[in-house]
Short mmCIF file of C-alpha atoms (C1' of nucleotides) in Angstrom, two decimals:
data_model
loop_
_atom_site.label_atom_id
_atom_site.label_comp_id
_atom_site.label_asym_id
_atom_site.label_seq_id
_atom_site.Cartn_x
_atom_site.Cartn_y
_atom_site.Cartn_z
CA MET A 19 5.02 19.83 18.51
CA VAL A 20 5.76 16.04 19.58
CA GLN A 21 9.31 16.24 20.31
CA SER A 22 10.28 12.28 19.37
CA VAL A 23 8.44 12.17 16.21
CA GLU A 24 10.07 15.05 15.18
CA ARG A 25 13.41 13.54 16.23
CA ALA A 26 12.53 10.63 14.22
CA LEU A 27 11.75 12.14 11.14
CA GLU A 28 15.09 13.83 11.58
CA ILE A 29 17.13 11.42 11.74
CA LEU A 30 15.44 9.33 8.78
CA GLU A 31 16.12 12.78 6.98
CA CYS A 32 19.65 12.29 8.24
CA ILE A 33 20.55 8.91 7.13
CA ALA A 34 18.97 9.96 3.43
CA HIS A 35 20.94 13.10 3.51
CA ALA A 36 24.05 10.85 3.95
CA GLY A 37 23.25 8.95 0.91
CA GLY A 38 20.89 6.05 2.75
CA ALA A 39 23.12 4.61 5.52
CA ALA A 40 24.99 6.46 8.28
CA HIS A 41 26.62 5.19 11.61
CA LEU A 42 24.79 5.86 14.88
CA ASN A 43 27.25 8.67 16.36
CA GLU A 44 27.45 10.10 12.81
CA ILE A 45 23.51 10.41 12.97
CA ALA A 46 23.96 11.46 16.99
CA ARG A 47 26.18 14.37 15.92
CA GLU A 48 24.23 15.72 12.85
CA THR A 49 21.01 15.71 15.17
CA ARG A 50 22.49 16.86 18.11
CA LEU A 51 20.88 14.12 20.00
CA LYS A 52 22.52 12.14 22.54
CA PRO A 53 23.72 8.93 21.09
CA THR A 54 21.55 7.12 23.63
CA THR A 55 18.32 8.73 22.54
CA ALA A 56 19.17 8.38 18.91
CA HIS A 57 19.65 4.67 19.56
CA ASN A 58 16.13 4.05 21.29
CA ILE A 59 14.45 5.82 18.26
CA LEU A 60 16.47 4.06 15.62
CA LYS A 61 15.84 0.89 17.64
CA THR A 62 12.19 1.57 17.07
CA LEU A 63 12.45 2.74 13.48
CA HIS A 64 14.20 -0.68 12.99
CA ALA A 65 11.61 -2.68 14.55
CA LEU A 66 9.03 -1.21 12.35
CA GLY A 67 10.92 -1.53 8.93
CA TYR A 68 11.74 1.80 8.38
CA VAL A 69 15.14 1.53 8.80
CA ARG A 70 17.39 -1.96 8.56
CA ARG A 71 20.80 -3.13 8.96
CA ARG A 72 23.23 -5.30 7.59
CA GLU A 73 25.20 -8.33 8.66
CA LYS A 74 28.77 -6.84 7.77
CA ASN A 75 28.78 -3.40 9.32
CA THR A 76 27.00 -1.48 11.85
CA ARG A 77 25.18 1.16 9.72
CA TYR A 78 21.38 1.78 9.84
CA TYR A 79 19.94 2.17 6.21
CA LEU A 80 16.91 3.29 4.92
CA GLY A 81 14.15 0.44 4.97
CA ASP A 82 12.13 -0.29 2.23
CA ARG A 83 8.93 0.63 4.30
CA ILE A 84 9.29 4.04 3.33
CA LEU A 85 8.49 3.28 0.09
CA ASN A 86 5.10 2.09 1.20
CA LEU A 87 4.23 5.40 2.07
CA ALA A 88 6.02 6.97 -1.00
CA ARG A 89 3.74 4.69 -3.58
CA VAL A 90 0.74 6.57 -2.35
CA ALA A 91 2.19 9.83 -1.74
CA GLY A 92 3.38 10.71 -5.36
CA ASN A 93 5.13 9.02 -7.87
CA ASP A 94 7.73 10.55 -9.87
CA SER A 95 7.45 8.20 -12.92
CA GLY A 96 4.16 9.56 -13.50
CA LEU A 97 5.01 13.21 -13.10
CA ARG A 98 7.75 13.03 -15.57
CA ARG A 99 5.65 11.12 -18.12
CA THR A 100 3.37 13.66 -17.67
CA LEU A 101 5.66 16.76 -18.04
CA ARG A 102 8.51 15.23 -20.49
CA PRO A 103 6.49 16.65 -23.82
CA ALA A 104 6.57 19.64 -22.33
CA LEU A 105 10.51 19.52 -21.54
CA GLU A 106 11.06 18.04 -25.24
CA ALA A 107 8.97 21.27 -26.72
CA MET A 108 11.70 23.67 -24.43
CA ALA A 109 14.74 22.02 -25.76
CA GLU A 110 13.65 21.94 -29.24
CA GLN A 111 12.31 25.92 -29.12
CA THR A 112 15.32 27.12 -27.03
CA GLY A 113 18.44 24.94 -27.90
CA GLU A 114 19.66 24.95 -24.02
CA THR A 115 19.95 22.69 -21.56
CA VAL A 116 16.37 22.27 -19.73
CA PHE A 117 15.50 20.40 -16.72
CA VAL A 118 12.35 19.76 -14.59
CA ALA A 119 12.65 19.66 -10.72
CA VAL A 120 10.12 19.30 -7.76
CA PRO A 121 10.54 20.50 -4.47
CA SER A 122 11.66 17.51 -2.42
CA GLY A 123 11.59 18.47 1.44
CA ASP A 124 13.84 21.13 2.15
CA GLU A 125 15.84 20.57 -1.23
CA VAL A 126 14.98 20.56 -4.81
CA TYR A 127 15.24 17.50 -7.09
CA PHE A 128 16.28 16.98 -10.52
CA LEU A 129 13.36 14.87 -11.74
CA ASP A 130 14.09 15.12 -15.76
CA ALA A 131 16.86 16.91 -18.00
CA ILE A 132 17.83 17.11 -21.73
CA GLU A 133 21.27 18.80 -22.59
CA SER A 134 21.62 21.17 -24.95
CA LEU A 135 23.43 19.91 -28.15
CA LYS A 136 25.80 23.12 -28.22
CA PRO A 137 29.39 22.64 -27.59
CA LEU A 138 29.38 24.94 -24.50
CA LYS A 139 26.40 23.81 -22.32
CA ALA A 140 24.83 23.56 -18.93
CA ALA A 141 25.31 20.03 -17.39
CA SER A 142 22.16 17.79 -16.98
CA GLN A 143 21.64 17.33 -12.84
CA GLU A 144 19.34 14.75 -13.53
CA GLY A 145 18.76 12.75 -10.25
CA GLN A 146 20.60 15.60 -8.21
CA ARG A 147 19.58 17.34 -5.41
CA THR A 148 20.18 20.80 -4.36
CA PRO A 149 19.63 23.00 -1.45
CA MET A 150 16.61 25.33 -1.83
CA VAL A 151 18.63 28.71 -1.47
CA GLY A 152 21.04 29.50 -4.04
CA SER A 153 19.51 28.65 -7.45
CA ALA A 154 16.59 30.11 -9.56
CA ILE A 155 14.65 26.80 -9.28
CA GLY A 156 14.84 26.74 -5.49
CA LEU A 157 13.90 30.59 -5.44
CA LEU A 158 11.13 29.53 -7.82
CA PHE A 159 9.73 27.07 -5.11
CA LEU A 160 10.25 29.54 -2.26
CA ALA A 161 8.21 32.12 -3.80
CA HIS A 162 5.40 29.98 -4.70
CA ILE A 163 5.01 27.63 -1.61
CA PRO A 164 4.40 29.69 1.38
CA SER A 165 4.57 26.93 3.83
CA LEU A 166 8.33 26.08 2.26
CA ARG A 167 9.25 29.54 2.65
CA ARG A 168 8.16 29.70 6.28
CA ARG A 169 10.13 26.48 7.30
CA MET A 170 13.13 27.12 5.21
CA LEU A 171 13.80 30.86 6.17
CA GLY A 172 11.29 31.39 8.99
CA PRO A 173 12.30 34.59 11.29
CA HIS A 174 15.93 34.61 10.46
CA ALA A 175 16.15 35.05 6.94
CA ASP A 176 19.24 37.47 6.98
CA ARG A 177 21.30 34.73 8.33
CA ILE A 178 21.33 32.79 4.75
CA GLY A 179 21.86 35.59 2.85
CA PRO A 180 21.14 39.25 2.85
CA SER A 181 18.73 40.43 0.52
CA ILE A 182 16.88 36.73 0.11
CA ASP A 183 13.52 37.97 1.20
CA ALA A 184 13.55 40.65 -1.08
CA GLU A 185 14.56 38.21 -4.15
CA ILE A 186 11.69 35.92 -3.35
CA ASP A 187 9.41 38.77 -3.12
CA ALA A 188 10.89 39.68 -6.42
CA THR A 189 10.16 36.67 -7.76
CA ALA A 190 6.99 35.99 -6.53
CA GLU A 191 6.00 39.48 -8.22
CA ARG A 192 6.94 38.49 -11.55
CA GLY A 193 6.01 34.79 -11.55
CA TYR A 194 9.25 33.35 -12.37
CA ALA A 195 12.71 33.12 -11.41
CA LEU A 196 16.11 34.43 -12.45
CA ASP A 197 19.45 33.60 -11.42
CA GLN A 198 22.32 35.47 -13.02
CA GLU A 199 25.64 33.89 -11.86
CA ASN A 200 24.80 33.25 -8.58
CA TYR A 201 24.58 29.81 -8.56
CA LEU A 202 27.88 29.54 -10.76
CA PRO A 203 29.69 32.26 -12.36
CA GLY A 204 29.36 32.44 -16.10
CA LEU A 205 26.08 30.29 -15.40
CA ASN A 206 22.64 32.04 -16.12
CA CYS A 207 19.35 30.45 -15.45
CA VAL A 208 15.36 30.69 -15.45
CA ALA A 209 12.57 28.92 -14.04
CA VAL A 210 9.05 28.62 -14.64
CA PRO A 211 6.29 26.80 -12.29
CA TRP A 212 4.04 24.41 -13.26
CA ILE A 213 0.75 25.08 -11.29
CA ASP A 214 -1.41 22.06 -11.03
CA ASP A 215 -4.75 22.22 -9.26
CA GLY A 216 -3.77 25.62 -7.55
CA GLU A 217 -0.60 24.63 -6.49
CA VAL A 218 3.49 24.40 -7.73
CA ARG A 219 4.03 20.74 -8.27
CA ALA A 220 7.09 21.06 -10.38
CA GLY A 221 9.28 23.73 -11.98
CA PHE A 222 10.90 23.92 -15.32
CA GLY A 223 14.37 25.56 -15.67
CA LEU A 224 16.81 26.37 -18.22
CA SER A 225 20.37 27.27 -17.84
CA GLY A 226 23.24 28.26 -20.41
CA PRO A 227 26.18 30.16 -20.58
CA THR A 228 25.96 33.78 -19.68
CA ARG A 229 27.26 35.11 -22.93
CA ARG A 230 24.23 33.19 -24.77
CA LEU A 231 21.48 34.39 -22.14
CA PRO A 232 21.66 38.14 -21.04
CA LEU A 233 18.89 39.51 -19.19
CA GLU A 234 16.67 40.13 -21.95
CA THR A 235 17.11 36.57 -23.59
CA LEU A 236 16.42 35.22 -20.25
CA THR A 237 13.02 37.23 -19.79
CA GLU A 238 11.79 36.12 -23.36
CA LEU A 239 12.77 32.56 -22.71
CA ALA A 240 10.45 32.98 -19.63
CA GLU A 241 7.81 33.91 -21.81
CA THR A 242 8.18 31.19 -24.12
CA MET A 243 8.59 28.45 -21.46
CA SER A 244 5.50 29.77 -19.75
CA GLY A 245 3.64 29.44 -22.86
CA ILE A 246 4.58 25.76 -23.31
CA VAL A 247 3.83 25.24 -19.66
CA ALA A 248 0.37 26.63 -20.11
CA ARG A 249 -0.23 23.89 -22.73
CA ILE A 250 0.25 20.62 -20.54
CA MET B 3 10.25 1.49 21.66
CA VAL B 4 9.14 4.84 21.50
CA GLN B 5 5.58 5.11 21.48
CA SER B 6 5.19 8.23 19.76
CA VAL B 7 7.29 7.64 16.87
CA GLU B 8 5.32 4.42 16.37
CA ARG B 9 2.25 6.12 16.39
CA ALA B 10 3.35 8.84 13.96
CA LEU B 11 4.31 6.19 11.73
CA GLU B 12 1.06 4.09 12.08
CA ILE B 13 -0.80 7.24 11.26
CA LEU B 14 1.32 7.91 7.86
CA GLU B 15 0.69 4.58 6.86
CA CYS B 16 -3.10 4.86 7.79
CA ILE B 17 -3.28 7.65 5.60
CA ALA B 18 -1.49 5.75 2.98
CA HIS B 19 -3.79 3.09 3.60
CA ALA B 20 -6.64 4.98 2.95
CA GLY B 21 -5.31 6.06 -0.39
CA GLY B 22 -3.65 9.02 0.56
CA ALA B 23 -6.26 11.54 2.39
CA ALA B 24 -8.28 10.73 5.93
CA HIS B 25 -10.12 12.66 8.57
CA LEU B 26 -8.79 12.99 11.70
CA ASN B 27 -11.48 10.95 13.36
CA GLU B 28 -11.08 8.24 10.49
CA ILE B 29 -7.13 8.09 11.67
CA ALA B 30 -8.09 8.04 15.57
CA ARG B 31 -10.48 5.35 14.87
CA GLU B 32 -8.22 3.21 12.50
CA THR B 33 -5.14 3.50 14.69
CA ARG B 34 -7.08 3.41 18.48
CA LEU B 35 -5.74 6.93 19.26
CA LYS B 36 -7.54 9.69 21.33
CA PRO B 37 -8.58 12.39 18.50
CA THR B 38 -6.49 14.60 20.60
CA THR B 39 -3.34 12.25 20.38
CA ALA B 40 -3.69 11.80 16.52
CA HIS B 41 -4.50 15.65 16.40
CA ASN B 42 -1.20 16.41 18.12
CA ILE B 43 0.87 14.06 16.27
CA LEU B 44 -0.71 15.05 12.90
CA LYS B 45 0.14 18.70 13.86
CA THR B 46 4.05 17.75 14.13
CA LEU B 47 3.84 15.85 10.82
CA HIS B 48 2.13 18.63 9.10
CA ALA B 49 4.56 21.38 10.57
CA LEU B 50 7.46 19.39 9.27
CA GLY B 51 5.79 18.86 5.54
CA TYR B 52 5.28 15.30 5.79
CA VAL B 53 1.19 15.87 5.81
CA ARG B 54 -0.17 18.24 4.08
CA ARG B 55 -3.71 20.02 3.84
CA ARG B 56 -5.90 21.69 1.43
CA GLU B 57 -8.21 24.42 1.52
CA LYS B 58 -11.27 22.78 0.62
CA ASN B 59 -11.71 20.44 2.98
CA THR B 60 -10.42 18.96 6.61
CA ARG B 61 -8.69 16.12 5.37
CA TYR B 62 -5.42 15.34 6.10
CA TYR B 63 -2.93 14.17 3.00
CA LEU B 64 0.32 12.58 2.73
CA GLY B 65 2.68 15.18 1.92
CA ASP B 66 5.61 15.34 -0.64
CA ARG B 67 8.29 15.24 1.78
CA ILE B 68 7.89 11.56 2.42
CA LEU B 69 9.30 11.33 -1.22
CA ASN B 70 12.49 12.96 0.19
CA LEU B 71 13.33 9.84 1.75
CA ALA B 72 12.07 7.37 -0.95
CA ARG B 73 14.33 8.64 -3.46
CA VAL B 74 17.13 7.71 -1.24
CA ALA B 75 15.64 4.50 -0.03
CA GLY B 76 15.14 3.03 -3.20
CA ASN B 77 13.69 3.37 -6.75
CA ASP B 78 11.24 0.90 -8.03
CA SER B 79 11.86 1.89 -11.77
CA GLY B 80 15.78 0.88 -11.46
CA LEU B 81 14.79 -2.59 -9.94
CA ARG B 82 12.17 -3.09 -12.53
CA ARG B 83 14.48 -2.15 -15.32
CA THR B 84 17.04 -4.66 -13.64
CA LEU B 85 14.43 -7.38 -13.82
CA ARG B 86 12.33 -6.90 -16.95
CA PRO B 87 14.64 -9.27 -18.86
CA ALA B 88 13.96 -12.14 -16.54
CA LEU B 89 10.38 -11.46 -16.72
CA GLU B 90 10.13 -11.31 -20.26
CA ALA B 91 12.15 -14.65 -20.55
CA MET B 92 9.61 -16.29 -17.97
CA ALA B 93 6.83 -14.94 -20.01
CA GLU B 94 8.14 -16.54 -23.29
CA GLN B 95 9.03 -19.94 -22.16
CA THR B 96 6.18 -20.36 -19.66
CA GLY B 97 3.41 -18.86 -21.79
CA GLU B 98 1.40 -17.79 -18.60
CA THR B 99 0.82 -14.63 -16.69
CA VAL B 100 4.33 -13.58 -14.68
CA PHE B 101 5.24 -10.86 -12.24
CA VAL B 102 7.38 -9.31 -10.15
CA ALA B 103 6.52 -8.18 -6.77
CA VAL B 104 8.46 -6.67 -3.74
CA PRO B 105 7.47 -6.72 -0.06
CA SER B 106 6.10 -3.19 0.57
CA GLY B 107 5.69 -2.80 4.24
CA ASP B 108 3.19 -5.05 5.76
CA GLU B 109 2.09 -5.76 1.97
CA VAL B 110 2.82 -7.08 -1.48
CA TYR B 111 3.28 -4.41 -4.25
CA PHE B 112 3.24 -5.56 -7.55
CA LEU B 113 6.06 -3.87 -9.22
CA ASP B 114 5.53 -5.34 -13.01
CA ALA B 115 3.79 -8.09 -15.03
CA ILE B 116 3.54 -9.58 -18.22
CA GLU B 117 0.06 -11.15 -18.85
CA SER B 118 -0.31 -14.59 -20.83
CA LEU B 119 -1.50 -14.68 -24.46
CA LYS B 120 -3.78 -17.30 -23.74
CA PRO B 121 -7.45 -16.93 -23.83
CA LEU B 122 -7.62 -17.95 -20.21
CA LYS B 123 -5.31 -16.39 -18.09
CA ALA B 124 -4.53 -14.87 -14.87
CA ALA B 125 -5.17 -10.89 -14.84
CA SER B 126 -1.87 -8.47 -14.60
CA GLN B 127 -2.08 -6.70 -10.93
CA GLU B 128 0.50 -4.42 -12.03
CA GLY B 129 0.54 -1.42 -9.49
CA GLN B 130 -1.95 -3.13 -6.86
CA ARG B 131 -1.34 -4.43 -3.33
CA THR B 132 -2.03 -7.59 -1.51
CA PRO B 133 -1.60 -8.84 2.28
CA MET B 134 1.10 -10.79 2.86
CA VAL B 135 -0.96 -13.73 4.00
CA GLY B 136 -3.12 -15.62 1.76
CA SER B 137 -0.69 -15.47 -1.55
CA ALA B 138 2.18 -17.61 -2.98
CA ILE B 139 4.50 -14.31 -3.17
CA GLY B 140 3.30 -13.35 0.20
CA LEU B 141 4.56 -16.67 1.59
CA LEU B 142 7.66 -16.34 -0.14
CA PHE B 143 8.67 -13.04 1.57
CA LEU B 144 7.27 -14.55 4.90
CA ALA B 145 9.42 -17.55 4.59
CA HIS B 146 12.57 -15.56 3.24
CA ILE B 147 12.33 -12.40 5.58
CA PRO B 148 12.64 -13.51 9.38
CA SER B 149 11.74 -10.01 10.22
CA LEU B 150 9.11 -9.64 8.47
CA ARG B 151 7.56 -12.74 9.64
CA ARG B 152 8.18 -11.82 13.35
CA ARG B 153 6.70 -8.53 12.74
CA MET B 154 3.63 -10.08 10.60
CA LEU B 155 2.59 -13.28 12.53
CA GLY B 156 4.53 -12.77 16.19
CA PRO B 157 3.55 -15.16 18.63
CA HIS B 158 -0.16 -15.49 17.70
CA ALA B 159 0.41 -16.94 14.17
CA ASP B 160 -2.48 -19.19 14.78
CA ARG B 161 -5.12 -16.34 14.89
CA ILE B 162 -4.37 -15.60 11.37
CA GLY B 163 -4.77 -19.00 9.94
CA PRO B 164 -4.33 -22.68 11.25
CA SER B 165 -0.97 -24.27 9.53
CA ILE B 166 0.40 -20.94 8.60
CA ASP B 167 3.39 -21.30 10.35
CA ALA B 168 3.83 -24.81 8.90
CA GLU B 169 3.31 -23.44 5.56
CA ILE B 170 5.86 -20.83 5.95
CA ASP B 171 8.03 -23.48 6.99
CA ALA B 172 7.49 -25.57 4.21
CA THR B 173 7.90 -22.64 2.00
CA ALA B 174 11.67 -21.89 3.41
CA GLU B 175 12.46 -25.47 3.13
CA ARG B 176 11.84 -25.85 -0.52
CA GLY B 177 13.06 -22.65 -1.41
CA TYR B 178 9.87 -21.65 -3.61
CA ALA B 179 6.38 -20.79 -2.43
CA LEU B 180 3.26 -22.58 -3.80
CA ASP B 181 -0.33 -21.76 -3.85
CA GLN B 182 -2.95 -24.03 -4.76
CA GLU B 183 -6.39 -22.36 -5.29
CA ASN B 184 -5.58 -20.85 -1.64
CA TYR B 185 -6.03 -16.98 -2.93
CA LEU B 186 -8.87 -17.50 -5.57
CA PRO B 187 -10.39 -20.94 -6.71
CA GLY B 188 -9.20 -22.27 -9.78
CA LEU B 189 -6.00 -20.40 -9.87
CA ASN B 190 -2.87 -21.56 -9.03
CA CYS B 191 0.46 -20.03 -8.54
CA VAL B 192 4.21 -20.58 -7.90
CA ALA B 193 7.08 -17.69 -6.88
CA VAL B 194 10.50 -17.90 -6.66
CA PRO B 195 12.84 -15.44 -4.78
CA TRP B 196 15.27 -13.17 -6.34
CA ILE B 197 18.33 -12.77 -3.90
CA ASP B 198 20.94 -10.26 -4.12
CA ASP B 199 23.67 -9.62 -1.58
CA GLY B 200 22.20 -11.94 0.49
CA GLU B 201 18.45 -10.58 0.82
CA VAL B 202 15.40 -11.25 -0.89
CA ARG B 203 14.78 -7.98 -2.89
CA ALA B 204 12.23 -8.98 -5.05
CA GLY B 205 9.97 -12.25 -5.91
CA PHE B 206 8.48 -13.67 -9.66
CA GLY B 207 5.51 -15.21 -9.38
CA LEU B 208 3.59 -17.22 -12.17
CA SER B 209 0.03 -17.84 -12.23
CA GLY B 210 -2.62 -19.56 -14.56
CA PRO B 211 -5.72 -21.84 -14.37
CA THR B 212 -5.53 -24.83 -12.08
CA ARG B 213 -6.40 -27.15 -15.13
CA ARG B 214 -3.33 -26.05 -17.04
CA LEU B 215 -0.87 -26.13 -13.73
CA PRO B 216 -1.32 -29.32 -11.75
CA LEU B 217 1.23 -29.60 -8.69
CA GLU B 218 3.74 -31.34 -11.06
CA THR B 219 3.87 -28.40 -13.63
CA LEU B 220 3.99 -25.94 -10.63
CA THR B 221 7.14 -27.50 -9.79
CA GLU B 222 9.03 -27.79 -13.26
CA LEU B 223 7.83 -24.38 -13.34
CA ALA B 224 9.56 -23.29 -10.41
CA GLU B 225 12.57 -24.72 -11.66
CA THR B 226 12.57 -23.09 -14.94
CA MET B 227 12.06 -19.76 -12.94
CA SER B 228 14.76 -20.43 -10.70
CA GLY B 229 17.18 -20.97 -13.24
CA ILE B 230 16.20 -17.59 -15.11
CA VAL B 231 16.58 -16.00 -11.65
CA ALA B 232 19.97 -17.58 -11.01
CA ARG B 233 21.26 -15.91 -14.60
CA ILE B 234 19.97 -12.01 -13.50
"C1'" DA C 8 47.56 -11.75 17.22
"C1'" DT C 9 46.73 -8.44 20.63
"C1'" DA C 10 45.82 -4.67 22.70
"C1'" DA C 11 43.72 -0.17 22.72
"C1'" DA C 12 40.06 2.86 21.02
"C1'" DA C 13 35.94 3.59 19.15
"C1'" DA C 14 31.35 2.54 18.36
"C1'" DG C 15 26.92 0.37 19.75
"C1'" DT C 16 24.04 -1.19 23.54
"C1'" DT C 17 21.71 -2.00 27.84
"C1'" DC C 18 19.46 -0.45 32.17
"C1'" DA C 19 17.19 2.24 36.41
"C1'" DG C 20 15.79 6.32 37.70
"C1'" DC C 21 13.96 10.85 37.27
"C1'" DC C 22 11.63 14.66 35.05
"C1'" DA C 23 10.35 16.40 30.98
"C1'" DT C 24 6.89 15.76 27.73
"C1'" DA C 25 3.19 13.49 25.84
"C1'" DT C 26 -1.64 12.14 26.87
"C1'" DT C 27 -5.80 12.86 28.59
"C1'" DG C 28 -10.67 14.88 28.89
"C1'" DA C 29 -13.17 18.84 28.88
"C1'" DA C 30 -14.66 22.72 26.84
"C1'" DC C 31 -14.73 25.25 22.84
"C1'" DT C 32 -14.30 26.85 17.68
"C1'" DT C 33 -15.20 25.72 13.26
"C1'" DC C 34 -17.56 23.22 9.55
"C1'" DG C 35 -20.95 21.09 7.10
"C1'" DA C 36 -25.47 19.02 6.58
"C1'" DA C 37 -30.31 19.59 6.03
"C1'" DT D 26 -30.23 29.46 9.98
"C1'" DT D 27 -29.74 25.36 12.92
"C1'" DC D 28 -28.09 21.53 14.47
"C1'" DG D 29 -24.80 18.07 14.82
"C1'" DA D 30 -20.24 16.47 13.96
"C1'" DA D 31 -15.83 17.20 13.25
"C1'" DG D 32 -11.60 19.43 14.61
"C1'" DT D 33 -8.83 22.31 17.83
"C1'" DT D 34 -7.08 24.58 22.17
"C1'" DC D 35 -6.00 24.24 26.93
"C1'" DA D 36 -4.07 23.21 31.76
"C1'" DA D 37 -3.39 18.96 34.76
"C1'" DT D 38 -1.26 14.75 35.55
"C1'" DA D 39 0.99 10.27 35.05
"C1'" DT D 40 3.23 8.29 31.91
"C1'" DG D 41 6.90 7.47 28.84
"C1'" DG D 42 11.48 8.92 26.89
"C1'" DC D 43 15.49 11.01 27.94
"C1'" DT D 44 20.07 10.61 30.62
"C1'" DG D 45 24.46 9.13 32.05
"C1'" DA D 46 27.15 5.41 33.72
"C1'" DA D 47 28.49 0.80 32.96
"C1'" DC D 48 28.85 -2.90 29.76
"C1'" DT D 49 29.59 -5.42 25.16
"C1'" DT D 50 30.83 -5.60 20.49
"C1'" DT D 51 33.14 -3.82 16.49
"C1'" DT D 52 36.81 -1.69 14.39
"C1'" DT D 53 41.85 0.33 13.86
"C1'" DA D 54 46.67 -0.17 15.23
"C1'" DT D 55 50.53 -2.28 16.45
#
DNA sequence: ATAAAAAGTTCAGCCATATTGAACTTCGAA
DNA sequence: TTCGAAGTTCAATATGGCTGAACTTTTTAT
């Protein structure tokens, strides 16, 4: 492991996590680097265009050059377009709030969503991010992407939550993920994977009030959703 | 400058440049690194999720984690939506092929375009990339973004083309960029900047056959386009 | 407006760390 | 199956990055 590479990327993620802009000391604290070291790396990132600064304040911003890589690495809008019909089918057939999410580093990113039309409904989280641990959709990714699981949990899985490892195993076993009021009391979720070219590229989720979605209903919905996904 | 950070990013750009996948030796050759060094850095990038590998072959691919940063750094679709009306106005008022482009690292990226309806027209380059040097739109960015100019040309500007420095100065002076058959014989272009919050975020370009677009017409078009941009 | 505090930047020396080449293993073409 | 090419590991070494102290700039408080 090349130390400074790891640190540089940690700094970039740190700025991203702070919403795209951060102060040197903020970054240094967050990454547990000495301010001087953080400064050195930021200077490099700045010189290369991956980080920028504005006249007004002393913050460090993420630079456009990152988009250079992203445009090749993958394109969200293409993916969204591909999956939209399936999402619409799910919304129609289930009547609940449904969404598409992708693993984005150590977090889950909500790519697209359709809200239920019912008076009591789960909110769309389109454009938001959520930690991997603690949601059905995150569980889904952890269960299907071994490298992610290794990176996130490693040997000290228990620190995050007891039984988390067992939960992931159960999810992997049954193929889809369930969340019964873990993410939020009163809210239940199911999530099924979209597997393309042998790997999980995205996940479809459905959430709604517990009263409408008992365990039995959730498992039925998982079947319905899997059926739709299979036809993509 | 932290050397290994620079190298790591150069490697990522190298993979991106190769279309998203590359062999170790390819990367090592391109970046002028020893294969072992490249391997070390790639191993780090791989462990962190910025680079991935597939079972089938030994190539290194760009990983999804980069999108993590890109989602915060900026979003092309938002920008495109903002600029679309202006682009449509230009298409209507000029009748030529018009486009929106952004600086993307050391290259120009074509974000959006509307093709002329005339029988002889410039092609849309939407989604493509082009070097900074050699096009009106690139000239525009070089003239308006000092840091970019420094990075691209540095002290040895003459190596790239004679008089390139003079051309950039002239572009900066008049505010918009011109290309008379430099990019392609028979093709003329104008490009005007969109300045937001004190900095160039994108550029609007127009191109068409030389016969329809003599110098005088080009300067008039620059006025027209600037007027439209000012109203964004 | 001024001063004090906080934040950011520069620098030179030292030691940890990345680099290196050589040896080894795996992959892929013939 | 063989052979050449591509990828990976390892230990030694020198390089390059880290560090703290001193300095400058920016921000906040009075």
